[in-house]
């Protein structure tokens, strides 16, 4: 008995000696009896009044906790549903909970409140959130948007006050007459510029030949008014040679035979057909052969009144261009009483074409033969001494020889400024 009593006294002494330090050790668990603060806008932690609440060994004061009480309350609030318990319910010991709406916990200011509900509510007004810089997206399929306005013109005027700019259309000119191709002192001959590359010319530029298929060559000068005449002698056809001879405008395709398009009119040696727009029609009684002399007659009464305006050419970056203010050419006009007729050895084969459009018409020829054959060759005679000049024109106006056609040069104007100087040619 004495030993038991002595041992019990020793235990009491130990409890008294170790009791005070143990009271200062924080509890590892959050006691369920601690009143939970209401969840709402964060506020600084409030001290617990010990005298009002009275001593309670089960309550751990905030002064004895190493972790602040408001931090613990936030951690608990994250796990709790959006509800709170009133202080009166805690005093009565009841566990009744009152439901509150989401707006009671977070109430954003009217200026910053979004129009639609956001999945993540904005942070409370009492806390400051650092703004993160926007990261550029790596999505290559999205287009970047820009709020930059349209660039203003140099004048700085708005769209309503600015005058509409003039529409100008420039078309590159594929070929341009060389100054040495025709001069005022020279006589009419075949052009070295307006011909296909495969067409070969004689030294006097009056004979032409080709073996590379139908290609065209035209004279240096043309006519647009009055009655005119020239002739061509078929020098050589060979076994496979053929020709298409006639008239062409300045728009005729040089890489095609005469009569291929609507800008040329041809007379074909095979069957003596006439050809225009690549359509062959019966015309003469018989074909013409090697050694025959073919005469070409054209009449354009008052043709200058129906001719289109001369093209306007300009210099631009070292290149000559056709210039048009509206991008449209004048519609062609038919010359009343105009016609083209062909003669074979001085005999008229009849009227071939009528109602010609106004413009300048040039003598032209195209030749053809198979490979490994001598050139198909023809020779021009622009007068005034003809080999087979017709004696009867059937009441038509007597033509003038093409040798009397005056030099007309480019028949256009070229103007522009380049390298500090201006050039004008007419």
CSV table of C-alpha atoms in Angstrom, one decimal:
chain,number,residue,atom,x,y,z
A,1,UNK,CA,0.0,0.0,0.0
A,2,UNK,CA,2.8,2.4,0.8
A,3,UNK,CA,4.5,1.7,-2.4
A,4,UNK,CA,1.3,2.3,-4.3
A,5,UNK,CA,0.7,5.6,-2.6
A,6,UNK,CA,4.2,6.7,-3.1
A,7,UNK,CA,4.0,5.8,-6.7
A,8,UNK,CA,0.8,7.7,-7.1
A,9,UNK,CA,2.3,10.8,-5.5
A,10,UNK,CA,5.2,10.5,-7.8
A,11,UNK,CA,2.9,10.5,-10.8
A,12,UNK,CA,1.1,13.6,-9.6
A,13,UNK,CA,4.4,15.3,-9.2
A,14,UNK,CA,5.3,14.4,-12.7
A,15,UNK,CA,2.0,15.6,-14.0
A,16,UNK,CA,2.4,19.0,-12.3
A,17,UNK,CA,5.9,19.3,-13.6
A,18,UNK,CA,5.1,18.4,-17.2
A,19,UNK,CA,1.6,19.7,-17.3
A,20,UNK,CA,2.4,23.4,-18.0
A,21,UNK,CA,4.7,22.7,-21.0
A,22,UNK,CA,2.3,20.3,-22.5
A,23,UNK,CA,-0.4,23.0,-22.5
A,24,UNK,CA,1.7,25.1,-24.8
A,25,UNK,CA,2.1,22.4,-27.5
A,26,UNK,CA,-0.3,23.1,-30.4
A,27,UNK,CA,-2.8,20.5,-31.1
A,28,UNK,CA,-2.1,18.5,-34.3
A,29,UNK,CA,-5.8,18.3,-35.2
A,30,UNK,CA,-8.2,21.0,-35.6
A,31,UNK,CA,-10.9,20.4,-32.9
A,32,UNK,CA,-14.4,20.1,-34.2
A,33,UNK,CA,-15.6,22.3,-31.2
A,34,UNK,CA,-13.8,25.4,-32.5
A,35,UNK,CA,-16.4,27.7,-34.0
A,36,UNK,CA,-15.9,27.9,-37.8
A,37,UNK,CA,-15.8,31.5,-39.1
A,38,UNK,CA,-18.3,32.4,-41.8
A,39,UNK,CA,-17.1,32.1,-45.3
A,40,UNK,CA,-17.2,35.5,-47.0
A,41,UNK,CA,-15.0,38.4,-47.9
A,42,UNK,CA,-11.6,37.9,-46.2
A,43,UNK,CA,-11.0,40.0,-43.1
A,44,UNK,CA,-8.1,40.2,-40.7
A,45,UNK,CA,-8.2,37.7,-37.9
A,46,UNK,CA,-9.9,38.7,-34.8
A,47,UNK,CA,-8.6,37.9,-31.3
A,48,UNK,CA,-10.7,35.7,-29.0
A,49,UNK,CA,-11.8,37.3,-25.8
A,50,UNK,CA,-10.9,34.8,-23.1
A,51,UNK,CA,-12.9,36.5,-20.3
A,52,UNK,CA,-16.1,36.6,-22.3
A,53,UNK,CA,-15.8,33.0,-23.4
A,54,UNK,CA,-14.5,31.6,-20.2
A,55,UNK,CA,-11.8,29.0,-19.8
A,56,UNK,CA,-12.2,26.1,-22.1
A,57,UNK,CA,-9.4,23.6,-22.2
A,58,UNK,CA,-10.7,22.2,-25.5
A,59,UNK,CA,-10.3,25.5,-27.3
A,60,UNK,CA,-6.9,26.3,-28.7
A,61,UNK,CA,-6.2,30.0,-28.8
A,62,UNK,CA,-4.7,31.7,-31.9
A,63,UNK,CA,-1.8,32.9,-29.8
A,64,UNK,CA,-0.7,29.3,-29.2
A,65,UNK,CA,-0.9,28.3,-32.9
A,66,UNK,CA,2.1,28.7,-35.2
A,67,UNK,CA,-0.2,28.9,-38.3
A,68,UNK,CA,-2.5,32.0,-38.3
A,69,UNK,CA,-6.1,31.3,-37.7
A,70,UNK,CA,-7.3,33.1,-40.8
A,71,UNK,CA,-5.1,30.8,-43.0
A,72,UNK,CA,-6.7,27.8,-41.4
A,73,UNK,CA,-10.1,29.2,-41.9
A,74,UNK,CA,-9.4,29.7,-45.6
A,75,UNK,CA,-8.2,26.1,-46.0
A,76,UNK,CA,-11.4,24.9,-44.3
A,77,UNK,CA,-13.6,27.2,-46.4
A,78,UNK,CA,-12.2,25.7,-49.6
A,79,UNK,CA,-13.4,22.3,-48.5
A,80,UNK,CA,-16.8,23.4,-47.2
A,81,UNK,CA,-19.9,24.0,-49.3
A,82,UNK,CA,-21.0,27.6,-49.8
A,83,UNK,CA,-22.8,27.9,-46.4
A,84,UNK,CA,-22.1,29.3,-43.0
A,85,UNK,CA,-23.3,28.8,-39.4
A,86,UNK,CA,-24.5,31.7,-37.3
A,87,UNK,CA,-23.0,32.5,-33.9
A,88,UNK,CA,-26.3,32.0,-32.2
A,89,UNK,CA,-26.5,28.4,-33.5
A,90,UNK,CA,-23.0,27.7,-32.1
A,91,UNK,CA,-24.0,29.0,-28.7
A,92,UNK,CA,-27.0,26.7,-28.6
A,93,UNK,CA,-24.9,23.8,-29.8
A,94,UNK,CA,-27.0,23.2,-32.9
A,95,UNK,CA,-25.4,22.1,-36.2
A,96,UNK,CA,-28.0,23.8,-38.4
A,97,UNK,CA,-26.6,25.4,-41.5
A,98,UNK,CA,-28.1,28.2,-43.6
A,99,UNK,CA,-27.8,28.1,-47.4
A,100,UNK,CA,-26.5,31.3,-49.1
A,101,UNK,CA,-26.4,32.3,-52.7
A,102,UNK,CA,-23.1,32.6,-54.5
A,103,UNK,CA,-23.5,36.4,-54.8
A,104,UNK,CA,-23.3,36.7,-51.0
A,105,UNK,CA,-19.7,35.4,-51.0
A,106,UNK,CA,-18.4,37.3,-54.0
A,107,UNK,CA,-19.9,40.5,-55.1
A,108,UNK,CA,-18.0,42.1,-57.9
A,109,UNK,CA,-18.2,45.8,-58.5
A,110,UNK,CA,-20.7,46.9,-61.2
A,111,UNK,CA,-18.0,48.4,-63.4
A,112,UNK,CA,-16.0,45.1,-63.6
A,113,UNK,CA,-19.0,42.7,-63.5
A,114,UNK,CA,-19.1,40.7,-66.8
A,115,UNK,CA,-22.4,40.5,-68.8
A,116,UNK,CA,-22.4,36.7,-68.6
A,117,UNK,CA,-21.6,34.3,-65.8
A,118,UNK,CA,-17.9,33.3,-65.8
A,119,UNK,CA,-16.8,29.8,-64.8
A,120,UNK,CA,-14.2,31.3,-62.5
A,121,UNK,CA,-15.4,34.2,-60.3
A,122,UNK,CA,-13.1,37.2,-59.9
A,123,UNK,CA,-10.9,37.4,-56.8
A,124,UNK,CA,-12.2,39.3,-53.7
A,125,UNK,CA,-11.7,43.1,-53.6
A,126,UNK,CA,-9.6,42.8,-50.5
A,127,UNK,CA,-6.8,41.0,-52.3
A,128,UNK,CA,-4.6,42.2,-55.0
A,129,UNK,CA,-3.9,39.9,-58.0
A,130,UNK,CA,-0.8,40.5,-60.2
A,131,UNK,CA,-1.5,40.8,-63.9
A,132,UNK,CA,0.2,38.3,-66.0
A,133,UNK,CA,1.5,39.3,-69.4
A,134,UNK,CA,-0.3,37.9,-72.3
A,135,UNK,CA,1.5,35.1,-74.1
A,136,UNK,CA,1.6,34.9,-77.8
A,137,UNK,CA,-0.3,31.9,-79.2
A,138,UNK,CA,1.6,29.4,-81.2
A,139,UNK,CA,-1.4,28.5,-83.3
A,140,UNK,CA,-0.4,29.0,-86.9
A,141,UNK,CA,-4.0,28.6,-88.1
A,142,UNK,CA,-5.3,31.7,-86.5
A,143,UNK,CA,-4.9,35.1,-88.1
A,144,UNK,CA,-3.5,37.9,-86.0
A,145,UNK,CA,-5.9,40.8,-85.6
A,146,UNK,CA,-4.9,44.4,-85.8
A,147,UNK,CA,-6.8,47.5,-84.9
A,148,UNK,CA,-4.6,49.7,-87.0
A,149,UNK,CA,-6.5,51.9,-89.3
A,150,UNK,CA,-6.1,52.1,-93.0
A,151,UNK,CA,-3.2,54.0,-94.3
A,152,UNK,CA,-4.0,57.5,-95.4
A,153,UNK,CA,-3.0,58.9,-98.7
A,154,UNK,CA,-0.2,61.4,-99.0
A,155,UNK,CA,-2.7,64.2,-99.3
A,156,UNK,CA,-4.3,63.2,-96.0
A,157,UNK,CA,-7.8,63.7,-97.3
A,158,UNK,CA,-10.6,61.5,-96.4
A,159,UNK,CA,-12.5,59.2,-98.8
A,160,UNK,CA,-15.4,61.5,-99.2
A,161,UNK,CA,-13.4,64.6,-100.2
A,162,UNK,CA,-10.8,62.9,-102.3
A,163,UNK,CA,-11.3,62.8,-106.1
A,164,UNK,CA,-11.4,59.5,-107.8
A,165,UNK,CA,-8.1,58.4,-109.4
A,166,UNK,CA,-8.0,58.2,-113.1
A,167,UNK,CA,-7.9,54.6,-114.5
A,168,UNK,CA,-5.0,54.1,-116.8
A,169,UNK,CA,-4.3,50.9,-118.8
A,170,UNK,CA,-0.9,50.2,-120.3
A,171,UNK,CA,-0.3,47.3,-122.6
A,172,UNK,CA,3.3,46.4,-123.5
A,173,UNK,CA,4.1,46.9,-127.2
A,174,UNK,CA,5.7,43.7,-128.5
A,175,UNK,CA,7.3,45.3,-131.5
A,176,UNK,CA,8.3,48.8,-132.4
A,177,UNK,CA,9.6,50.1,-135.7
A,178,UNK,CA,13.3,50.6,-135.8
A,179,UNK,CA,14.4,54.0,-137.0
A,180,UNK,CA,16.6,52.3,-139.7
A,181,UNK,CA,13.7,50.1,-140.9
A,182,UNK,CA,12.1,53.0,-142.8
A,183,UNK,CA,13.1,56.6,-143.3
A,184,UNK,CA,11.6,59.5,-145.3
A,185,UNK,CA,14.3,59.2,-147.9
A,186,UNK,CA,13.9,55.4,-148.4
A,187,UNK,CA,11.4,53.6,-150.7
A,188,UNK,CA,8.8,51.2,-149.6
A,189,UNK,CA,10.1,47.7,-149.1
A,190,UNK,CA,9.7,44.6,-146.8
A,191,UNK,CA,10.1,45.3,-143.1
A,192,UNK,CA,12.9,43.8,-141.1
A,193,UNK,CA,11.0,44.3,-137.9
A,194,UNK,CA,7.4,43.3,-138.8
A,195,UNK,CA,8.2,39.8,-140.0
A,196,UNK,CA,8.6,36.3,-138.5
A,197,UNK,CA,12.1,35.3,-137.5
A,198,UNK,CA,12.0,32.3,-139.9
A,199,UNK,CA,11.3,34.5,-142.9
A,200,UNK,CA,14.4,35.4,-144.9
A,201,UNK,CA,14.7,38.6,-146.9
A,202,UNK,CA,16.8,39.5,-149.9
A,203,UNK,CA,19.4,42.3,-149.8
A,204,UNK,CA,17.1,44.7,-151.6
A,205,UNK,CA,14.3,43.7,-149.2
A,206,UNK,CA,11.9,43.0,-152.0
A,207,UNK,CA,12.0,39.2,-152.0
A,208,UNK,CA,11.1,36.8,-149.2
A,209,UNK,CA,11.3,33.1,-148.6
A,210,UNK,CA,10.6,30.5,-145.9
A,211,UNK,CA,10.8,26.8,-145.2
A,212,UNK,CA,9.6,26.7,-141.6
A,213,UNK,CA,5.9,26.7,-142.2
A,214,UNK,CA,3.5,29.6,-142.8
A,215,UNK,CA,5.0,32.8,-141.5
A,216,UNK,CA,4.2,36.4,-142.5
A,217,UNK,CA,6.1,39.4,-143.6
A,218,UNK,CA,4.6,42.8,-144.4
A,219,UNK,CA,5.8,46.0,-146.0
A,220,UNK,CA,7.1,49.0,-144.2
A,221,UNK,CA,4.3,51.3,-145.3
A,222,UNK,CA,0.5,50.9,-145.5
A,223,UNK,CA,-2.5,52.8,-146.8
A,224,UNK,CA,-5.7,53.9,-145.1
A,225,UNK,CA,-7.5,56.0,-147.8
A,226,UNK,CA,-7.9,55.8,-151.6
A,227,UNK,CA,-7.2,53.1,-154.2
A,228,UNK,CA,-3.8,51.4,-154.4
A,229,UNK,CA,-2.2,48.6,-156.2
A,230,UNK,CA,0.9,46.3,-156.1
A,231,UNK,CA,1.9,42.9,-157.5
A,232,UNK,CA,3.8,39.8,-156.4
A,233,UNK,CA,5.5,37.3,-158.7
A,234,UNK,CA,5.7,33.6,-157.5
A,235,UNK,CA,9.4,32.9,-158.1
A,236,UNK,CA,9.5,29.4,-156.7
A,237,UNK,CA,7.0,26.9,-155.2
A,238,UNK,CA,8.8,23.6,-155.7
A,239,UNK,CA,7.1,20.3,-155.2
A,240,UNK,CA,5.7,21.1,-151.8
A,241,UNK,CA,5.6,24.9,-151.6
A,242,UNK,CA,2.4,27.0,-151.1
A,243,UNK,CA,1.7,30.7,-150.6
A,244,UNK,CA,-1.0,33.0,-149.1
A,245,UNK,CA,-0.7,36.6,-150.3
A,246,UNK,CA,-2.7,39.7,-149.6
A,247,UNK,CA,-3.2,42.5,-147.1
A,248,UNK,CA,-2.9,42.8,-143.4
A,249,UNK,CA,-3.4,45.5,-140.8
A,250,UNK,CA,-0.9,46.4,-138.1
A,251,UNK,CA,-2.7,43.9,-135.8
A,252,UNK,CA,-2.2,40.9,-138.0
A,253,UNK,CA,-0.4,37.9,-136.5
A,254,UNK,CA,3.1,37.6,-138.0
A,255,UNK,CA,3.5,34.0,-136.8
A,256,UNK,CA,0.5,32.9,-138.9
A,257,UNK,CA,-0.3,32.9,-142.6
A,258,UNK,CA,-2.2,35.8,-144.3
A,259,UNK,CA,-5.9,35.4,-143.7
A,260,UNK,CA,-5.5,33.5,-140.4
A,261,UNK,CA,-7.4,36.0,-138.3
A,262,UNK,CA,-9.8,38.9,-138.8
A,263,UNK,CA,-7.0,41.4,-139.4
A,264,UNK,CA,-5.7,40.0,-142.7
A,265,UNK,CA,-7.1,39.0,-146.1
A,266,UNK,CA,-5.4,36.3,-148.2
A,267,UNK,CA,-5.4,34.7,-151.7
A,268,UNK,CA,-4.4,31.1,-151.7
A,269,UNK,CA,-2.6,29.3,-154.5
A,270,UNK,CA,-4.5,26.0,-154.0
A,271,UNK,CA,-7.7,26.2,-155.9
A,272,UNK,CA,-7.4,30.0,-156.0
A,273,UNK,CA,-9.5,30.3,-152.7
A,274,UNK,CA,-9.8,33.4,-150.7
A,275,UNK,CA,-9.2,33.1,-147.0
A,276,UNK,CA,-10.2,35.3,-144.0
A,277,UNK,CA,-10.5,34.4,-140.3
A,278,UNK,CA,-9.1,31.0,-141.4
A,279,UNK,CA,-12.2,30.3,-143.5
A,280,UNK,CA,-11.6,29.3,-147.1
A,281,UNK,CA,-14.1,30.2,-149.8
A,282,UNK,CA,-14.2,29.5,-153.5
A,283,UNK,CA,-13.0,32.5,-155.4
A,284,UNK,CA,-11.0,32.2,-158.6
A,285,UNK,CA,-11.6,29.9,-161.5
A,286,UNK,CA,-8.3,28.2,-161.0
A,287,UNK,CA,-5.2,28.1,-158.8
A,288,UNK,CA,-2.1,30.2,-159.5
A,289,UNK,CA,1.3,28.5,-160.0
A,290,UNK,CA,5.0,29.2,-160.1
A,291,UNK,CA,5.8,32.1,-162.5
A,292,UNK,CA,2.3,33.7,-162.2
A,293,UNK,CA,2.0,37.4,-161.3
A,294,UNK,CA,-0.7,38.2,-158.8
A,295,UNK,CA,-2.1,41.8,-158.5
A,296,UNK,CA,-3.6,43.2,-155.3
A,297,UNK,CA,-6.2,46.0,-155.4
A,298,UNK,CA,-7.7,47.9,-152.4
A,299,UNK,CA,-10.0,50.8,-152.3
A,300,UNK,CA,-10.8,52.8,-149.1
A,301,UNK,CA,-13.0,55.8,-150.1
A,302,UNK,CA,-12.6,58.5,-147.5
A,303,UNK,CA,-11.0,55.9,-145.3
A,304,UNK,CA,-9.3,58.4,-143.1
A,305,UNK,CA,-12.6,59.5,-141.6
A,306,UNK,CA,-13.3,55.9,-140.4
A,307,UNK,CA,-9.8,55.1,-139.3
A,308,UNK,CA,-9.3,54.6,-135.6
A,309,UNK,CA,-7.4,57.1,-133.6
A,310,UNK,CA,-3.6,56.6,-133.6
A,311,UNK,CA,-2.3,54.7,-130.6
A,312,UNK,CA,-0.8,56.7,-127.7
A,313,UNK,CA,2.5,55.3,-126.7
A,314,UNK,CA,4.4,56.2,-123.6
A,315,UNK,CA,7.8,55.5,-122.1
A,316,UNK,CA,7.8,53.6,-118.8
A,317,UNK,CA,10.9,52.0,-117.2
A,318,UNK,CA,12.7,51.7,-120.5
A,319,UNK,CA,9.7,50.1,-122.3
A,320,UNK,CA,7.2,51.5,-124.7
A,321,UNK,CA,3.5,50.9,-123.9
A,322,UNK,CA,0.2,51.4,-125.5
A,323,UNK,CA,-1.7,54.0,-123.3
A,324,UNK,CA,-5.4,54.0,-122.8
A,325,UNK,CA,-7.3,56.2,-120.4
A,326,UNK,CA,-10.3,54.0,-120.1
A,327,UNK,CA,-8.8,50.6,-121.2
A,328,UNK,CA,-11.1,50.4,-124.2
A,329,UNK,CA,-10.3,50.8,-127.9
A,330,UNK,CA,-12.6,52.7,-130.2
A,331,UNK,CA,-15.1,50.4,-131.9
A,332,UNK,CA,-14.1,49.7,-135.6
A,333,UNK,CA,-16.0,51.5,-138.2
A,334,UNK,CA,-16.8,50.1,-141.7
A,335,UNK,CA,-15.6,52.2,-144.7
A,336,UNK,CA,-18.5,52.5,-147.1
A,337,UNK,CA,-17.7,51.3,-150.6
A,338,UNK,CA,-14.4,49.6,-149.5
A,339,UNK,CA,-13.2,46.4,-151.3
A,340,UNK,CA,-10.3,44.1,-152.0
A,341,UNK,CA,-9.9,42.4,-155.3
A,342,UNK,CA,-7.2,40.0,-156.7
A,343,UNK,CA,-5.8,39.8,-160.3
A,344,UNK,CA,-4.0,36.9,-161.9
A,345,UNK,CA,-1.7,38.0,-164.7
A,346,UNK,CA,-3.6,41.2,-165.2
A,347,UNK,CA,-7.1,39.6,-165.2
A,348,UNK,CA,-9.5,40.4,-162.3
A,349,UNK,CA,-10.8,37.4,-160.4
A,350,UNK,CA,-13.7,39.3,-159.0
A,351,UNK,CA,-14.4,41.2,-155.7
A,352,UNK,CA,-13.0,39.2,-152.8
A,353,UNK,CA,-13.9,41.2,-149.7
A,354,UNK,CA,-16.1,44.3,-149.0
A,355,UNK,CA,-17.1,46.5,-146.1
A,356,UNK,CA,-13.6,46.7,-144.7
A,357,UNK,CA,-13.0,48.3,-141.3
A,358,UNK,CA,-11.1,51.6,-141.2
A,359,UNK,CA,-7.4,51.3,-140.6
A,360,UNK,CA,-4.0,51.1,-142.3
A,361,UNK,CA,-3.5,48.1,-144.6
A,362,UNK,CA,-0.1,46.7,-145.5
A,363,UNK,CA,1.0,44.4,-148.4
A,364,UNK,CA,1.8,41.0,-146.9
A,365,UNK,CA,2.9,37.5,-147.9
A,366,UNK,CA,3.3,34.1,-146.2
A,367,UNK,CA,5.2,31.0,-147.6
A,368,UNK,CA,5.3,27.3,-146.8
A,369,UNK,CA,7.2,24.2,-147.8
A,370,UNK,CA,8.3,20.9,-146.3
A,371,UNK,CA,11.7,20.5,-144.7
A,372,UNK,CA,14.7,19.6,-146.9
A,373,UNK,CA,13.2,21.6,-149.8
A,374,UNK,CA,14.4,24.9,-151.2
A,375,UNK,CA,12.7,28.0,-150.0
A,376,UNK,CA,9.3,28.9,-151.3
A,377,UNK,CA,10.1,32.4,-152.7
A,378,UNK,CA,8.1,35.4,-153.8
A,379,UNK,CA,9.1,38.8,-155.1
A,380,UNK,CA,7.2,42.1,-154.5
A,381,UNK,CA,6.8,44.9,-157.0
A,382,UNK,CA,5.4,48.2,-155.6
A,383,UNK,CA,5.6,50.0,-159.0
A,384,UNK,CA,5.4,52.2,-160.8
A,385,UNK,CA,6.7,49.8,-163.5
A,386,UNK,CA,4.5,46.7,-163.2
A,387,UNK,CA,4.8,43.5,-165.1
A,388,UNK,CA,1.1,42.8,-165.5
A,389,UNK,CA,-0.7,46.0,-164.8
A,390,UNK,CA,-4.5,45.5,-165.5
A,391,UNK,CA,-5.9,47.3,-168.5
A,392,UNK,CA,-9.5,47.2,-167.3
A,393,UNK,CA,-10.6,47.7,-163.7
A,394,UNK,CA,-14.3,47.2,-164.4
A,395,UNK,CA,-15.4,50.7,-163.5
A,396,UNK,CA,-13.4,50.8,-160.3
A,397,UNK,CA,-11.3,53.7,-159.3
A,398,UNK,CA,-7.9,53.7,-161.0
A,399,UNK,CA,-5.4,52.8,-158.3
A,400,UNK,CA,-2.1,54.4,-157.5
A,401,UNK,CA,1.1,52.4,-157.2
A,402,UNK,CA,2.2,51.6,-153.6
A,403,UNK,CA,5.6,53.2,-154.4
A,404,UNK,CA,3.8,56.6,-154.0
A,405,UNK,CA,2.8,56.0,-150.4
A,406,UNK,CA,4.4,58.7,-148.3
A,407,UNK,CA,6.4,58.0,-145.2
A,408,UNK,CA,4.2,57.9,-142.2
A,409,UNK,CA,6.7,56.7,-139.6
A,410,UNK,CA,5.2,55.3,-136.4
A,411,UNK,CA,1.8,56.8,-137.1
A,412,UNK,CA,1.5,57.5,-133.4
A,413,UNK,CA,2.9,59.7,-130.6
A,414,UNK,CA,5.4,58.5,-128.0
A,415,UNK,CA,5.8,60.7,-125.0
A,416,UNK,CA,7.1,60.2,-121.5
A,417,UNK,CA,9.9,61.1,-119.2
A,418,UNK,CA,12.8,58.8,-118.6
A,419,UNK,CA,16.3,59.6,-117.4
A,420,UNK,CA,15.5,63.2,-117.2
A,421,UNK,CA,14.4,63.8,-120.8
A,422,UNK,CA,11.2,63.6,-122.8
A,423,UNK,CA,10.7,61.9,-126.1
A,424,UNK,CA,8.0,62.7,-128.6
A,425,UNK,CA,7.7,61.1,-132.0
A,426,UNK,CA,5.0,61.4,-134.6
